[in-house]
């Protein structure tokens, strides 16, 4: 059995990025900049934002975290986003979700310039992904494909089953793996809460992606011998 080690691959990528960014510095072309906007005190989100900043620091990416008070108005938040849309020092903007109830997530996501939408949530980014154009892609689905690539796992014509249909993981990975491209071009099945007998589908999978955040949901008797399983949830 081969273990697909996401942490190991992530470290390799950070080292590769640092080499590329150091070269940009030497050439006087500046460094990539990322700003994260985090509102509230959600513990999981705090850890997530902190880990993003740490990863960027290791790779040599300039980072900044904006932490407005939870009482910030939607208008004020949209104005803050617009200021970074026009800020040439920062090439990526991410707004940590969820947001306070008085702020529309849709309006906030749509306020981010598609050119800086590193989370790949903007409708323009989503549309470009669906039709196969180059665009920012949601980080986790892009990471899944990168794992398949780095472990040289054949995907063309393989039956890939996705558990979950969230806008963050499930739907984007479906659109990524349907593309007629290298390390994609799969036959994709999506299982969600309306599926009556999930094991009926998982037993057919050559590649199984669990993106439902339910610990120990996938049991050994739900998969066939030799299946590739990638666990995305906090399981």
Coordinates of C-alpha atoms in Angstrom, one line a residue, residues 6-176:
X6 CA -0.2 15.6 1.5
X7 CA 2.1 17.2 4.1
X8 CA 5.2 16.0 2.3
X9 CA 4.0 17.3 -1.1
X10 CA 3.0 20.6 0.5
X11 CA 6.5 21.0 1.9
X12 CA 8.0 20.2 -1.5
X13 CA 5.8 22.8 -3.2
X14 CA 6.8 25.5 -0.7
X15 CA 10.5 24.7 -1.3
X16 CA 9.9 24.9 -5.1
X17 CA 8.0 28.2 -4.7
X18 CA 10.8 29.7 -2.6
X19 CA 13.3 28.9 -5.3
X20 CA 11.1 30.6 -7.9
X21 CA 10.4 33.6 -5.8
X22 CA 14.1 34.1 -4.8
X23 CA 14.8 34.2 -8.5
X24 CA 12.2 36.9 -9.0
X25 CA 13.8 38.9 -6.3
X26 CA 17.3 38.5 -7.9
X27 CA 15.8 39.7 -11.2
X28 CA 14.3 42.8 -9.5
X29 CA 10.7 41.7 -10.4
X30 CA 9.3 41.9 -6.8
X31 CA 7.5 39.2 -4.9
X32 CA 3.9 37.9 -4.9
X33 CA 1.7 39.4 -2.3
X34 CA -1.3 37.9 -0.6
X35 CA -3.8 39.7 1.7
X36 CA -6.2 37.7 3.9
X37 CA -9.3 39.3 5.4
X38 CA -10.5 37.6 8.5
X39 CA -13.6 38.8 10.5
X40 CA -14.7 37.3 13.8
X41 CA -13.2 34.8 16.3
X42 CA -14.0 31.4 14.8
X43 CA -11.2 29.1 16.2
X44 CA -11.0 26.9 13.1
X45 CA -10.7 29.9 10.8
X46 CA -8.1 31.5 13.0
X47 CA -5.9 28.4 12.7
X48 CA -6.6 28.2 8.9
X49 CA -5.5 31.9 8.3
X50 CA -2.5 31.5 10.6
X51 CA -1.4 28.4 8.7
X52 CA -1.8 30.1 5.3
X53 CA 0.4 33.0 6.5
X54 CA 3.0 30.6 7.8
X55 CA 3.1 28.7 4.5
X56 CA 3.4 32.0 2.6
X57 CA 6.3 33.1 4.8
X58 CA 8.1 29.8 4.2
X59 CA 7.7 30.3 0.5
X60 CA 8.8 33.9 0.5
X61 CA 5.4 35.3 -0.3
X62 CA 4.5 38.7 1.1
X63 CA 1.5 38.4 3.4
X64 CA -0.8 40.7 5.3
X65 CA -3.8 39.8 7.4
X66 CA -6.6 42.3 7.9
X67 CA -8.8 41.7 11.0
X68 CA -11.7 44.1 11.0
X69 CA -14.0 44.2 14.0
X70 CA -17.0 41.8 13.7
X71 CA -19.3 44.9 13.6
X72 CA -17.8 46.1 10.3
X73 CA -20.6 47.0 7.9
X74 CA -20.9 45.3 4.5
X75 CA -20.2 48.6 2.8
X76 CA -17.0 49.1 4.7
X77 CA -15.9 45.6 3.9
X78 CA -16.6 46.0 0.2
X79 CA -14.6 49.3 0.3
X80 CA -11.7 47.4 2.0
X81 CA -11.7 44.8 -0.7
X82 CA -11.8 47.4 -3.5
X83 CA -8.7 49.1 -2.0
X84 CA -6.8 45.8 -2.4
X85 CA -8.2 45.3 -5.9
X86 CA -6.4 48.5 -6.8
X87 CA -3.2 47.8 -4.7
X88 CA -0.4 46.6 -6.9
X89 CA 1.6 45.2 -4.0
X90 CA -0.9 42.4 -3.4
X91 CA -1.7 40.0 -6.2
X92 CA -4.1 37.8 -4.3
X93 CA -7.1 38.5 -2.0
X94 CA -8.9 36.0 0.1
X95 CA -11.7 36.6 2.5
X96 CA -12.0 33.9 5.2
X97 CA -15.5 32.4 5.4
X98 CA -17.9 32.3 7.1
X99 CA -18.7 35.9 7.5
X100 CA -21.0 37.6 10.1
X101 CA -24.7 37.1 9.4
X102 CA -25.2 40.8 8.5
X103 CA -22.8 40.5 5.5
X104 CA -23.6 38.8 2.2
X105 CA -21.0 36.3 1.3
X106 CA -22.1 36.4 -2.3
X107 CA -21.7 40.1 -2.6
X108 CA -18.3 40.0 -0.9
X109 CA -17.0 37.2 -3.2
X110 CA -18.2 39.0 -6.2
X111 CA -16.4 42.2 -5.1
X112 CA -13.0 40.5 -5.4
X113 CA -11.4 41.1 -8.7
X114 CA -11.2 37.8 -10.7
X115 CA -7.6 38.6 -11.3
X116 CA -6.9 38.4 -7.6
X117 CA -9.5 35.7 -6.6
X118 CA -7.0 33.1 -5.3
X119 CA -9.8 31.1 -3.7
X120 CA -11.5 30.6 -7.1
X121 CA -14.9 31.5 -5.7
X122 CA -15.9 34.4 -8.0
X123 CA -18.6 33.5 -10.5
X124 CA -16.1 34.4 -13.3
X125 CA -13.5 32.0 -11.9
X126 CA -16.1 29.3 -11.5
X127 CA -17.4 29.8 -15.1
X128 CA -13.9 29.7 -16.5
X129 CA -13.2 26.5 -14.7
X130 CA -16.3 24.9 -16.0
X131 CA -15.5 25.7 -19.7
X132 CA -11.8 24.8 -19.2
X133 CA -10.2 28.2 -19.4
X134 CA -7.3 29.2 -17.3
X135 CA -8.4 30.7 -14.0
X136 CA -7.7 30.6 -10.3
X137 CA -9.1 27.3 -8.9
X138 CA -10.3 26.5 -5.4
X139 CA -7.2 25.5 -3.5
X140 CA -8.3 22.1 -2.1
X141 CA -9.5 20.7 -5.4
X142 CA -6.3 22.0 -7.1
X143 CA -4.3 20.3 -4.4
X144 CA -6.1 17.0 -5.0
X145 CA -5.2 17.1 -8.6
X146 CA -1.6 18.0 -7.7
X147 CA -1.4 14.9 -5.4
X148 CA -2.6 12.7 -8.2
X149 CA 0.0 14.3 -10.5
X150 CA 2.9 14.0 -8.1
X151 CA 2.1 10.3 -7.4
X152 CA 1.7 9.7 -11.1
X153 CA -1.8 8.2 -10.7
X154 CA -3.5 7.5 -14.0
X155 CA -6.8 9.4 -14.2
X156 CA -7.8 9.2 -17.9
X157 CA -10.9 7.0 -18.3
X158 CA -10.8 6.1 -14.6
X159 CA -14.0 6.1 -12.5
X160 CA -13.6 8.9 -10.0
X161 CA -16.2 9.0 -7.2
X162 CA -16.6 12.2 -5.2
X163 CA -18.4 12.2 -1.8
X164 CA -19.7 15.7 -1.3
X165 CA -21.0 18.5 -3.5
X166 CA -19.8 21.7 -1.7
X167 CA -18.9 24.8 -3.7
X168 CA -15.5 24.7 -2.0
X169 CA -14.4 21.1 -2.9
X170 CA -17.0 18.8 -4.4
X171 CA -18.2 20.8 -7.3
X172 CA -14.8 22.3 -8.3
X173 CA -13.0 18.9 -8.2
X174 CA -15.7 17.5 -10.5
X175 CA -15.2 20.2 -13.0
X176 CA -11.4 19.9 -12.8

